[in-house]
Each structure stands twice: as structure tokens, then as C-alpha cells.
Amino acid sequence: MNLRKVSAAAACALALSVTAAACGSDDDSGDSGDGGGKDKITIGIKFDQPGLGLKEPDGSYSGFDVDVATYVAKELGYSEDQIEWKEAISADRETMLERGDVDMIAATYSITDEREQKVDFAGPYLLAHQDLLIRADDDITKGEDLNGKTLCSVTGSTSAQNVKDTIAPKAQLAERPGYSECLDAVASGSIDALTTDDSILAGYAAQEANKGKFKLAGLNLSNENYGVGVKKGDEKMKTDVDAALEKMVSDGSWEKFMDANLGPANYDFEPAPKIGDIK
């Protein structure tokens, strides 16, 4: 009699444990918790570049890279509310992809041989050039005009030194901790020009507070092919993003995004590059 009671209790416990395990399995599969699952995608962008990638005071995000990334995410099956944005500081971008902190990065991310040793790139989706931002009434029209003038770049950048080394050996160099500080110095006349990618410069010039104060010199001092960074070896992601970028160009969305974000600066942008065409 006692043996039968023990056996019945054991059978009951076994049934409950199997049921609980099955329920637990269903719950786990419904919440992958990573950017590659069905619930969200995690994308790295800049938070401090107006016109390209900017975190607004209300917590929203704006800019050309944001629009591109949102379009790509939609083509991959994610709505806007399924996107988790993360700040991708330039020095951290490769590490973020290698660790799996993000699924992709669209953050003025130039494709270079050195970076391609660590990550893969879809694209390019924009061809930018190193240029100068000058006061609207200035007459700098070529790199040599910077001889005897002061050129600003942000701390840690090699842009200004590149100009001095290649075309204006008598230029004076100045560093500031950020682009805003360089812009203030250019506006006040204490510095003559700011140099970095023309797309970044156009974003600052297009800001409401800066309209009419600055212009781009229109010098193509380098080629910067912006790509979408993905984890090294993730061929499916690269292929899918490339397809989304091609569609973005063909349906007119690429030009619409450029006009909306950088058009106010009269940015004379290059046509959308072909996928895989690195200049």
C-alpha cells in the first residue's frame, strides 16, 4: 500500500517537471535577447554629428546615417520601435562589432584596408571627401590658400596635418576638443578654417543656428567611402544589407535622405556609389 502511494507521487512529480521544462523552453525561445533575434536589432550610430547621427534633446535620433540605418532595418524585417540605438564612438567601432554589442554600425564609417582586417563592410552608401569649412564671406578656393592661415581640427584627428603635409606647408595648425569649439573659433575669426569630411562639415553648416555663417570650400582632399560595418565573417548580414542599400538608392530614398539632412548646407554631394565600388 505504501509502495503504491510513493510510486503515484513520483509519477505525478515527474509529469509536473516535464510540463514545467516544456513551458520554460517555450519562454526562452520567445525572447532571444540579442540583436539577431526577432525582437530587435541593435545599431551603432554617432550621437554628436548633426545631419548625420545626432541624439536630440528629446531622446530621438536624426541624421542621414540614422535614416539609412532605419531603412536597412526595415528591409531586414524590423520596425522603428524594434531598433536599439547605441553610440558608436570612432575608436570603439571595431570592438563593438567584434564583441557583438551591435549588429551593424552606420556612423560615418570609412571603409579602409586596416578596418577590413577586423570587420566587414556593406556598401559603400556615400562617397565623402575631406574638405574645409570656412566663413561665408571668405575667399579660400584651393588648399594652397591656407598657407599663412590657421586650420583647425579636433584633437586626435590627422585631417589638418594631412593638409599641411601635402598642400599647405605654411599653414598653422590648431586643435580643439570638438567640432563646436572649432566652429566658434572660425566664426570669431581667430581661426580661418575647419577640416574633416565634407559630409560632417555640411551637417554643422546646415544647423539652424549656423545657417548663412559658413560654407564648404569645395575641395576634394581625400576619398572617404562610408560603409555599414558588420561582424567579420557574417556574409548573410553583409549580403542582406547590400541589397537594402541598393533598393534605397533605386527607389529614391537615398536622395531624399540626403536632401533632407544635408541639403540646407548646399552640400554638392556625389551620386550614390555602386555597391562594392571603392574609390
Coordinates of C-alpha atoms in Angstrom, one line a residue:
M1 CA 0.0 0.0 0.0
N2 CA 2.8 2.5 0.9
L3 CA 4.8 1.5 -2.1
R4 CA 1.9 2.3 -4.4
K5 CA 1.5 5.7 -2.8
V6 CA 5.2 6.5 -3.3
S7 CA 5.1 5.4 -7.0
A8 CA 2.0 7.5 -7.7
A9 CA 3.6 10.6 -6.1
A10 CA 6.8 10.1 -8.1
A11 CA 4.9 9.8 -11.3
C12 CA 3.0 13.0 -10.5
A13 CA 6.2 14.8 -9.8
L14 CA 7.7 13.6 -13.0
A15 CA 4.8 14.8 -15.0
L16 CA 4.9 18.2 -13.4
S17 CA 8.7 18.6 -14.0
V18 CA 8.3 17.7 -17.7
T19 CA 5.5 20.2 -18.1
A20 CA 7.4 22.9 -16.4
A21 CA 10.5 22.2 -18.5
A22 CA 8.4 22.4 -21.7
C23 CA 6.9 25.7 -20.6
G24 CA 10.4 27.1 -19.8
S25 CA 11.6 26.1 -23.2
D26 CA 8.8 28.0 -24.9
D27 CA 9.5 31.1 -22.9
D28 CA 13.2 31.0 -23.7
S29 CA 12.7 30.7 -27.4
G30 CA 10.3 33.6 -27.4
D31 CA 12.9 36.1 -26.1
S32 CA 16.3 35.8 -27.8
G33 CA 17.6 38.9 -26.0
D34 CA 20.1 39.6 -28.8
G35 CA 20.1 41.9 -31.9
G36 CA 20.0 38.9 -34.2
G37 CA 16.7 37.7 -32.9
K38 CA 13.1 38.5 -34.0
D39 CA 12.5 41.1 -31.3
K40 CA 15.1 43.8 -32.0
I41 CA 18.2 44.9 -33.9
T42 CA 21.0 46.9 -32.3
I43 CA 22.6 49.6 -34.5
G44 CA 25.6 51.8 -33.7
I45 CA 25.5 55.5 -34.8
K46 CA 27.1 58.8 -33.9
F47 CA 25.2 60.8 -31.2
D48 CA 27.0 64.1 -31.8
Q49 CA 27.1 64.7 -35.6
P50 CA 24.2 67.0 -36.8
G51 CA 22.9 66.0 -40.2
L52 CA 24.4 62.5 -39.9
G53 CA 23.9 61.0 -36.4
L54 CA 22.5 63.1 -33.6
K55 CA 20.8 62.4 -30.4
E56 CA 18.2 65.1 -29.9
P57 CA 17.3 66.7 -26.6
D58 CA 14.0 64.8 -26.5
G59 CA 15.9 61.4 -26.9
S60 CA 15.0 60.9 -30.5
Y61 CA 17.7 60.4 -33.3
S62 CA 18.2 62.3 -36.5
G63 CA 20.5 62.4 -39.5
F64 CA 21.4 60.8 -42.8
D65 CA 23.1 57.7 -41.2
V66 CA 20.0 57.3 -38.9
D67 CA 17.7 57.4 -41.9
V68 CA 19.9 54.9 -43.8
A69 CA 20.1 52.5 -40.8
T70 CA 16.3 52.8 -40.2
Y71 CA 15.6 52.0 -43.9
V72 CA 18.0 49.0 -43.8
A73 CA 16.5 47.7 -40.6
K74 CA 13.0 47.8 -42.2
E75 CA 14.2 45.8 -45.2
L76 CA 15.6 43.3 -42.7
G77 CA 12.2 43.0 -41.1
Y78 CA 12.5 45.4 -38.1
S79 CA 10.1 48.3 -37.4
E80 CA 11.5 51.5 -35.9
D81 CA 10.4 50.6 -32.4
Q82 CA 12.4 47.4 -32.7
I83 CA 15.7 49.3 -33.2
E84 CA 18.0 49.8 -30.3
W85 CA 20.4 52.7 -30.9
K86 CA 23.9 52.6 -29.4
E87 CA 26.6 55.4 -29.5
A88 CA 29.5 54.3 -31.7
I89 CA 32.5 56.4 -30.8
S90 CA 35.1 56.2 -33.6
A91 CA 37.7 54.4 -31.6
D92 CA 35.2 51.8 -30.3
R93 CA 33.5 50.7 -33.6
E94 CA 35.6 47.6 -34.4
T95 CA 35.4 46.4 -30.8
M96 CA 31.6 46.8 -30.7
L97 CA 31.2 44.6 -33.7
E98 CA 33.7 42.0 -32.6
R99 CA 32.1 41.7 -29.2
G100 CA 28.6 41.6 -30.7
D101 CA 27.4 44.7 -28.9
V102 CA 25.8 45.8 -32.1
D103 CA 24.5 44.1 -35.2
M104 CA 25.7 46.8 -37.6
I105 CA 27.2 50.3 -37.5
A106 CA 26.3 53.3 -39.7
A107 CA 28.4 56.1 -38.2
T108 CA 30.4 58.0 -40.9
Y109 CA 32.4 54.7 -41.0
S110 CA 35.0 54.9 -43.8
I111 CA 36.0 51.7 -45.5
T112 CA 39.8 51.1 -45.2
D113 CA 42.1 48.2 -45.7
E114 CA 43.1 48.3 -42.0
R115 CA 39.5 48.2 -40.8
E116 CA 38.6 45.4 -43.2
Q117 CA 41.1 43.2 -41.3
K118 CA 38.7 43.3 -38.3
V119 CA 35.2 43.9 -39.7
D120 CA 33.2 43.5 -42.9
F121 CA 31.5 46.4 -44.7
A122 CA 28.3 46.5 -46.8
G123 CA 28.2 49.4 -49.3
P124 CA 29.6 51.9 -49.7
Y125 CA 26.5 54.1 -49.4
L126 CA 28.2 57.5 -49.5
L127 CA 31.3 58.9 -51.0
A128 CA 32.6 61.9 -49.0
H129 CA 35.8 63.9 -49.2
Q130 CA 38.0 65.8 -46.8
D131 CA 37.1 69.5 -47.2
L132 CA 37.3 72.9 -45.4
L133 CA 34.5 74.8 -43.7
I134 CA 35.1 78.5 -43.9
R135 CA 33.2 81.7 -43.1
A136 CA 30.6 82.5 -45.7
D137 CA 32.4 85.7 -46.8
D138 CA 35.8 84.1 -47.1
D139 CA 37.6 83.5 -50.4
I140 CA 39.6 80.3 -49.8
T141 CA 39.2 78.4 -53.1
K142 CA 42.2 76.0 -53.0
G143 CA 44.4 74.2 -50.5
E144 CA 47.3 76.5 -51.1
D145 CA 45.3 79.5 -49.9
L146 CA 45.8 78.1 -46.4
N147 CA 49.5 79.0 -46.4
G148 CA 49.8 81.6 -43.6
K149 CA 46.3 80.8 -42.3
T150 CA 45.2 78.8 -39.3
L151 CA 43.5 75.5 -39.7
C152 CA 41.5 73.7 -37.0
S153 CA 40.8 70.0 -36.4
V154 CA 39.6 68.1 -33.4
T155 CA 42.1 66.6 -31.0
G156 CA 43.3 63.2 -32.2
S157 CA 42.4 63.8 -35.9
T158 CA 45.0 63.8 -38.6
S159 CA 43.0 65.9 -41.1
A160 CA 44.8 69.2 -40.5
Q161 CA 48.2 67.6 -40.5
N162 CA 47.4 65.9 -43.9
V163 CA 46.7 69.4 -45.4
K164 CA 49.9 70.8 -44.0
D165 CA 51.9 67.8 -45.2
T166 CA 50.5 67.7 -48.7
I167 CA 49.3 71.1 -50.0
A168 CA 49.9 74.0 -47.5
P169 CA 53.2 73.6 -45.6
K170 CA 53.0 77.1 -44.2
A171 CA 49.6 76.6 -42.6
Q172 CA 49.3 77.0 -38.9
L173 CA 47.5 74.2 -37.1
A174 CA 45.2 74.5 -34.1
E175 CA 43.4 71.7 -32.2
R176 CA 40.1 72.0 -30.3
P177 CA 38.4 69.2 -28.2
G178 CA 35.4 69.1 -30.5
Y179 CA 33.9 70.5 -33.8
S180 CA 31.8 73.0 -32.0
E181 CA 34.8 74.7 -30.5
C182 CA 36.5 74.8 -33.9
L183 CA 33.3 76.3 -35.4
D184 CA 33.2 79.0 -32.7
A185 CA 36.8 79.9 -33.5
V186 CA 36.2 80.1 -37.2
A187 CA 33.1 82.3 -36.6
S188 CA 35.0 84.7 -34.4
G189 CA 37.9 85.0 -36.9
S190 CA 40.6 83.6 -34.6
I191 CA 40.8 80.5 -36.9
D192 CA 40.4 80.5 -40.7
A193 CA 39.1 77.1 -41.5
L194 CA 37.9 73.7 -40.0
T195 CA 38.8 70.5 -41.9
T196 CA 37.3 67.0 -41.8
D197 CA 34.9 65.0 -44.1
D198 CA 32.7 67.3 -46.2
S199 CA 29.6 65.4 -45.1
I200 CA 30.3 66.2 -41.4
L201 CA 31.0 69.8 -42.2
A202 CA 27.8 70.1 -44.2
G203 CA 25.9 68.8 -41.2
Y204 CA 27.2 71.5 -39.0
A205 CA 26.7 74.2 -41.6
A206 CA 23.1 73.0 -42.0
Q207 CA 22.2 73.5 -38.4
E208 CA 19.6 76.3 -37.9
A209 CA 21.9 78.3 -35.7
N210 CA 24.7 78.2 -38.3
K211 CA 22.7 78.9 -41.5
G212 CA 24.4 81.6 -43.5
K213 CA 27.5 81.7 -41.3
F214 CA 29.7 79.1 -43.1
K215 CA 30.2 77.5 -46.4
L216 CA 32.2 74.5 -47.7
A217 CA 35.3 75.4 -49.8
G218 CA 34.5 72.5 -52.2
L219 CA 37.9 70.9 -52.1
N220 CA 38.2 67.1 -52.6
L221 CA 41.2 66.4 -50.5
S222 CA 40.6 62.7 -50.0
N223 CA 38.0 60.0 -50.7
E224 CA 36.0 58.6 -47.8
N225 CA 33.8 55.7 -48.7
Y226 CA 31.2 55.3 -45.9
G227 CA 30.0 51.7 -45.4
V228 CA 27.8 49.8 -42.9
G229 CA 30.1 47.8 -40.6
V230 CA 29.1 44.2 -39.7
K231 CA 30.8 41.5 -37.8
K232 CA 33.7 39.8 -39.6
G233 CA 32.5 36.7 -41.5
D234 CA 28.8 37.5 -41.3
E235 CA 28.2 37.1 -45.0
K236 CA 24.4 36.8 -44.7
M237 CA 24.2 40.1 -42.9
K238 CA 26.5 41.8 -45.4
T239 CA 24.6 40.5 -48.4
D240 CA 21.2 41.5 -46.9
V241 CA 22.4 45.0 -46.1
D242 CA 23.9 45.4 -49.6
A243 CA 20.5 44.5 -51.1
A244 CA 18.8 47.0 -48.8
L245 CA 21.2 49.8 -49.8
E246 CA 20.7 49.1 -53.5
K247 CA 16.9 49.3 -53.1
M248 CA 17.3 52.5 -51.1
V249 CA 19.1 54.1 -54.0
S250 CA 16.8 52.8 -56.7
D251 CA 13.6 53.8 -55.1
G252 CA 14.8 57.4 -54.5
S253 CA 15.0 57.2 -50.7
W254 CA 18.8 57.8 -50.7
E255 CA 18.5 61.2 -52.4
K256 CA 15.5 62.1 -50.3
F257 CA 17.5 61.4 -47.1
M258 CA 20.5 63.5 -48.4
D259 CA 18.3 66.5 -49.3
A260 CA 16.5 66.4 -46.0
N261 CA 19.6 66.2 -43.8
L262 CA 22.4 68.0 -45.7
G263 CA 20.6 70.0 -48.4
P264 CA 20.3 73.1 -46.2
A265 CA 24.1 73.4 -46.4
N266 CA 24.1 73.4 -50.2
Y267 CA 26.2 70.3 -50.0
D268 CA 27.3 69.3 -53.5
F269 CA 27.3 65.6 -52.8
E270 CA 28.4 62.8 -55.1
P271 CA 25.9 60.5 -56.7
A272 CA 25.2 57.4 -54.7
P273 CA 28.1 54.9 -55.2
K274 CA 27.6 51.4 -56.5
I275 CA 27.9 48.6 -54.0
G276 CA 31.5 47.4 -53.8
D277 CA 32.8 50.4 -55.8
I278 CA 35.6 51.8 -53.6
K279 CA 37.2 55.0 -55.0

